[in-house]
Amino acid sequence: MRAPTIRAISAVPCPFSLLDPSTGLQELRQIHAQLLVNDHLADSRKLGKFAAAVALSRHYKPSSTPPIDYAELIISHSPAQPNVFSLNSLIRAHSKGPTPLRGFLFFRQILHSSGNLLPDNYTFTFLVRCCVGLPSNSGGAAVHAAALRRGFAGDSHVQSGLIHVYAELGLLDCCRRVYGEMGQPDLVSQTAMVAATARCGEIELAREMFDEMPTRDSVAWNAMIAGFEQLGRPREALKVFLQMQTEGSAEINEATVVSVLAACGQIGALGCGRWAHHYVSKARLRMTVALGTALVDMYAKCGDMGRAMEVFDEMPERNVTTWSAAINGLALNGAGEDCLALFRRMEEEGPRPNEITFLALLRGCSSAGMVEQGLGIFDRMRGYYQVQPWQEHYGCLVDLYGRAGRLDEAAAVIESMPSEPHIGAWSALLSSCRTHNNKELGELAAFKITELEAKNDGAYVQLYNIYAGSGNWAAAGGVRDMMRTRGVSKEPGCSAVEISGKLHEFFSGDRSHSRQAELEAMAEEVARRLRAVGYVPATSLVMFDLEEEEKEDALARHSERIAIAFALLNSPEGEIIRVVKNLRVCIDCHEASKLISLVFRRDIIVRDRSRFHHYKDGKCSCRDYW
Ligand code: ZN
Ligand code: ZN
């Protein structure tokens, strides 16, 4: 009675023809059943092929058995000895999964198999990739040694993988050694070396190698874009991206877009960020967690918090980084209450918050002046979540008290810090002392900062402003002299404004713009209309000891004022003006911007070094609290 049944099933086409990485779990189960019935899995070649297909299957529901576990079960329950191919597939699958260390178990199985299996070049290629996700550098070196011993260290895939591993560990010299041992580096290894060099921060060198490559794929382009972006050089990152688009030979993929969005966020280039978002929809890129998080972060940092939250709510899946990015965005935009509301939602439905989440929450409370709530968050972090505070968390506490004028408590936080207080904590205290005119504590904080970092220009500027604010010009002049003798120069103010997708940058006091005459006329017009509504420049805060009549002029030349004047000239009425400034907004520019928003009926959004100011109808979202 059995024979006909088997013959009937055997008549079905070979199930292997149905296998590819897009095969779903349901189909894999059916194929598995057929293979079992036909006794195919007793053949180690077929077992290998099937286990590999399962291990590398891309489609599974989070609720079902992960493909790797399923593949491992198939192998461990099979009568046949797995071959090297199937074990390699498991190593490969683990190298891409969350548990790369488990890949080594199958390497061991190869070495200790009773069937005298031998590792091959693929084994080492995949094993090297498993090392990338490991935090220690001993893994990479051990695999390198094993590959050498077995004669596979000269395989170009193994070498490219090693370059990648050493780059992740910041060991550029090791990368160079491996690369130097390659006779004729192919495209893959050239790309690996460019990526490694960029990853280790040697971006100029990476650029040279990149420019010399005969052809460049997405990986190489992405390495350059990410390299510039991670070094805080977003303009150059976007320039490389523009070049990538112009050449058009490499595909723009998820990794490209993620780096481009991060660069847009750094620089406040909303137009470019929107374009990237549009591209994601047009190219039908899958909304992965990384991509969605990058979008949330970009919109938040460009001051469009509404859109950021829309993307956040539409994301099919979010992780702790996504939640933290959204909370941080709300904090930057001064929406303290919304920060706390989103955190409550996270506690109900989201992942466990981490250090970064709490930093964002503390910043949110601090920027909205919510002292008690901030203290509550700090307690909850240490008590309920058992998260140990970093120095940055203490810095936020100092800021929280300091902004609220509770300077003694701010100073007490610094004293209570378990490790040596860092510049951030002292800087927070110093800023508060400037806002609340506390000379003694301010002097102490400035002294501590310059002790830690002799050329910290921000500390001198703040101290100068404390003296200048109280009319103590002799002491202010002393700070100026000290800066001169110590060779400290003030970082020039720079503001960028985007007009129809193009970024324009202005430096404080710069008079070299190609449309200087027009700009001067507009600045004059702004000044005239502000005076008409009673604006008086706060000349006491001018940084350098200029003659009195020059002071007003110098204030009007702060970079964001020039950027706003330029935007008033060049953007259609009613359009929001978005400015990104490298320094903190000064009190005078803050007053002037509020009035401009009223007089010219324009919403103005300025992102300074630490937060956003949304100016509208003569008021600012920070409620003059920054
Ligand atoms: Zn200013
Ligand atoms: Zn403000």
JSON list of C-alpha atoms and ligand atoms in Angstrom, two decimals, residues 590 611-615 620-626, ligand 2:
[
{"chain": "A", "resi": 590, "resn": "HIS", "atom": "CA", "xyz": [16.51, 86.87, 20.28]},
{"chain": "A", "resi": 611, "resn": "ARG", "atom": "CA", "xyz": [17.76, 74.13, 20.97]},
{"chain": "A", "resi": 612, "resn": "PHE", "atom": "CA", "xyz": [15.10, 75.56, 18.68]},
{"chain": "A", "resi": 613, "resn": "HIS", "atom": "CA", "xyz": [13.49, 78.97, 18.82]},
{"chain": "A", "resi": 614, "resn": "HIS", "atom": "CA", "xyz": [10.17, 79.19, 16.99]},
{"chain": "A", "resi": 615, "resn": "TYR", "atom": "CA", "xyz": [9.46, 82.90, 16.62]},
{"chain": "A", "resi": 620, "resn": "CYS", "atom": "CA", "xyz": [9.32, 82.74, 21.03]},
{"chain": "A", "resi": 621, "resn": "SER", "atom": "CA", "xyz": [8.48, 79.11, 21.82]},
{"chain": "A", "resi": 622, "resn": "CYS", "atom": "CA", "xyz": [11.25, 79.08, 24.44]},
{"chain": "A", "resi": 623, "resn": "ARG", "atom": "CA", "xyz": [9.34, 81.71, 26.43]},
{"chain": "A", "resi": 624, "resn": "ASP", "atom": "CA", "xyz": [12.64, 83.61, 26.73]},
{"chain": "A", "resi": 625, "resn": "TYR", "atom": "CA", "xyz": [14.11, 80.72, 28.63]},
{"chain": "A", "resi": 626, "resn": "TRP", "atom": "CA", "xyz": [17.22, 79.29, 27.02]},
{"chain": "B", "resi": 2, "resn": "ZN", "atom": "ZN", "xyz": [13.72, 81.59, 22.05]}
]
